Structure formats: C-alpha cells, structure tokens
PDB file of C-alpha atoms in Angstrom:
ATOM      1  CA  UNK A  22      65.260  98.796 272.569  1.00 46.00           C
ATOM      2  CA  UNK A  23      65.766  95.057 272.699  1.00 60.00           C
ATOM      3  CA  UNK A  24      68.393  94.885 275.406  1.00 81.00           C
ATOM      4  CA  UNK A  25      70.009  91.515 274.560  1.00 91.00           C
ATOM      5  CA  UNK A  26      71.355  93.164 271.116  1.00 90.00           C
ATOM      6  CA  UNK A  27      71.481  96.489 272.566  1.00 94.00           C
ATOM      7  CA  UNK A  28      73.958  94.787 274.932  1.00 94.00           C
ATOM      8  CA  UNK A  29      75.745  92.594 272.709  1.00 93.00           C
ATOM      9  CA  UNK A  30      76.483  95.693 270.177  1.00 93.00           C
ATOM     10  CA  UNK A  31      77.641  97.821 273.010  1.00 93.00           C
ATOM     11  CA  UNK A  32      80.636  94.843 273.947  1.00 93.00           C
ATOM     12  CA  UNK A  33      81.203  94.409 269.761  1.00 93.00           C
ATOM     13  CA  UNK A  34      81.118  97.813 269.049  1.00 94.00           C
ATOM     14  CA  UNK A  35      84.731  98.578 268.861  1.00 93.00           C
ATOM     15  CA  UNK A  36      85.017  95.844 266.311  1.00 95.00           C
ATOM     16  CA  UNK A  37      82.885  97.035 264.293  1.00 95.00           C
ATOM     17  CA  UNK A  38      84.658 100.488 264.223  1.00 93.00           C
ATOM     18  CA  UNK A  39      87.757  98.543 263.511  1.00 92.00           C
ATOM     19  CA  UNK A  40      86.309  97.106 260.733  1.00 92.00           C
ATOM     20  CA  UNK A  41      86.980  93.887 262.475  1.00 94.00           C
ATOM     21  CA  UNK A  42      83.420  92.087 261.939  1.00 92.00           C
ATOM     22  CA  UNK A  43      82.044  89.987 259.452  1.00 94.00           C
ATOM     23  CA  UNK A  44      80.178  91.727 257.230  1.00 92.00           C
ATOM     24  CA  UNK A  45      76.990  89.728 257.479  1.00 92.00           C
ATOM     25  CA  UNK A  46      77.174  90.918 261.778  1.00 93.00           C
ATOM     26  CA  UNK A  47      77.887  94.717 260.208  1.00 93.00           C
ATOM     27  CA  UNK A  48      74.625  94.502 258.149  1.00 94.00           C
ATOM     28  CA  UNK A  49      72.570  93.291 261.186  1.00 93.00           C
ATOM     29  CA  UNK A  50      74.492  95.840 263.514  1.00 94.00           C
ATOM     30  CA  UNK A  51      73.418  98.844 261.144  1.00 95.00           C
ATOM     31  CA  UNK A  52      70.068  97.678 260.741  1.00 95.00           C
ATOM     32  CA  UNK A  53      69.478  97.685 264.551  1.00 94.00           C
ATOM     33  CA  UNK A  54      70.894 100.809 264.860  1.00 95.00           C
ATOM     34  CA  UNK A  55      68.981 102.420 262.553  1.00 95.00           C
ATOM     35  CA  UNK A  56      65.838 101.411 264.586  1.00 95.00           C
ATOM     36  CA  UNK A  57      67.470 101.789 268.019  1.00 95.00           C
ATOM     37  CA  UNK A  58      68.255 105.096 269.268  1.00 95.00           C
ATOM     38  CA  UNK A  59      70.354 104.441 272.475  1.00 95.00           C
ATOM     39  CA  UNK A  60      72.740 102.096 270.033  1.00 95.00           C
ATOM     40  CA  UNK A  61      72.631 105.123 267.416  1.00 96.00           C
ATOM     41  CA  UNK A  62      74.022 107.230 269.937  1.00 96.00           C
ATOM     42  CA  UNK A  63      76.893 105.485 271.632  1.00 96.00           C
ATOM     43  CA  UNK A  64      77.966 104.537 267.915  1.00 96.00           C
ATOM     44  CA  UNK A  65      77.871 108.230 266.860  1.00 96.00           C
ATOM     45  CA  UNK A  66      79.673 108.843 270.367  1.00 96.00           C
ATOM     46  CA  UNK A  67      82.309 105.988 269.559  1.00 95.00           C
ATOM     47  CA  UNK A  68      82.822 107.261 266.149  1.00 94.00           C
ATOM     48  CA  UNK A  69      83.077 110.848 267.750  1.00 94.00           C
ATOM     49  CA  UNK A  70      85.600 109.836 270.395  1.00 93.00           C
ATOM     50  CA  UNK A  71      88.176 107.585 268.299  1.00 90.00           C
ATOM     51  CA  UNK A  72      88.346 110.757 265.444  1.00 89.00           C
ATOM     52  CA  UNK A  73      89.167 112.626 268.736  1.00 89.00           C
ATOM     53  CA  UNK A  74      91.623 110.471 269.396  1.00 87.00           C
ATOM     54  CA  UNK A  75      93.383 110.124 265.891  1.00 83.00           C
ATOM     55  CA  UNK A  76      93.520 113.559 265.374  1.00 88.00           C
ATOM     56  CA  UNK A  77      95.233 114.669 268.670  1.00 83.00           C
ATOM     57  CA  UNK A  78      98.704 115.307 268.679  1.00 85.00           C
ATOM     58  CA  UNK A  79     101.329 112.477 269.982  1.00 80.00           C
ATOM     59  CA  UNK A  80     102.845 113.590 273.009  1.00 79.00           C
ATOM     60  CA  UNK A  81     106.320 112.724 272.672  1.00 82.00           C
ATOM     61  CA  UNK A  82     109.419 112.435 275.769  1.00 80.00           C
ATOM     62  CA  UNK A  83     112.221 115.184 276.353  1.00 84.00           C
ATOM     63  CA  UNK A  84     115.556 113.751 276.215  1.00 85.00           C
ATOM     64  CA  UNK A  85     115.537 114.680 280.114  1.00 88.00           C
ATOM     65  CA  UNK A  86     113.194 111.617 280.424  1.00 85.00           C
ATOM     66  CA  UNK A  87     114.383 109.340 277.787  1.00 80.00           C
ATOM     67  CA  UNK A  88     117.753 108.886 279.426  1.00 87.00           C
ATOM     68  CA  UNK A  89     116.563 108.454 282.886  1.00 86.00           C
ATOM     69  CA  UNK A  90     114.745 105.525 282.025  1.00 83.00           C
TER      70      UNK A  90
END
C-alpha cells in the first residue's frame, strides 16, 4: 500500500466517481487500484454506497409541513 496515493485517492475519490477527473489521473487511479487492495475496497464500497443512494426513494413533505414553513 503506498500510503501517500492511498491517501490522496481516498480525498479524490468522489471525483473520480463523478467522472470529474482528468482522464490521464483516472488511468493512474485504476492502475493503483488494481494493485492496492485497501483502495479496491473503499472504491467498490463508494461505488456500492452512491447506487444505494440513487436508487432509494425521495422522501417528499406532506402539505401539513409545506405550509408551516
């Protein structure tokens, strides 16, 4: 695990999920996590957790609540 990259993926990661990163950065990301198994693991986590979130419902306000505020 080289902990400088390991560390610099796991504050980037979220762009790359985004599809927010350069995609010279994405090539070196996926080859390091290829190799690393701590950074293949929060990624498959990460990935895991935001389909989670995308497929869950959207919780919505009564009209109780709506005109109170």
């Amino acid at each position: 695990m080289d902990g400088d990259l390991c560390t610099w993926i796991f504050h980037h990661l979220s762009e790359y999920l985004d599809r927010e990163m350069q995609s010279e950065v994405c090539v070196q990301l996926e080859e390091h996590v290829k190799e690393c198994s701590s950074c293949r693991a929060l990624l498959h986590t990460m990935r895991g957790t935001v389909d989670m979130v995308h497929t869950m419902p959207q919780a919505g306000m009564s009209e109780e609540c709506l005109s109170r505020i």
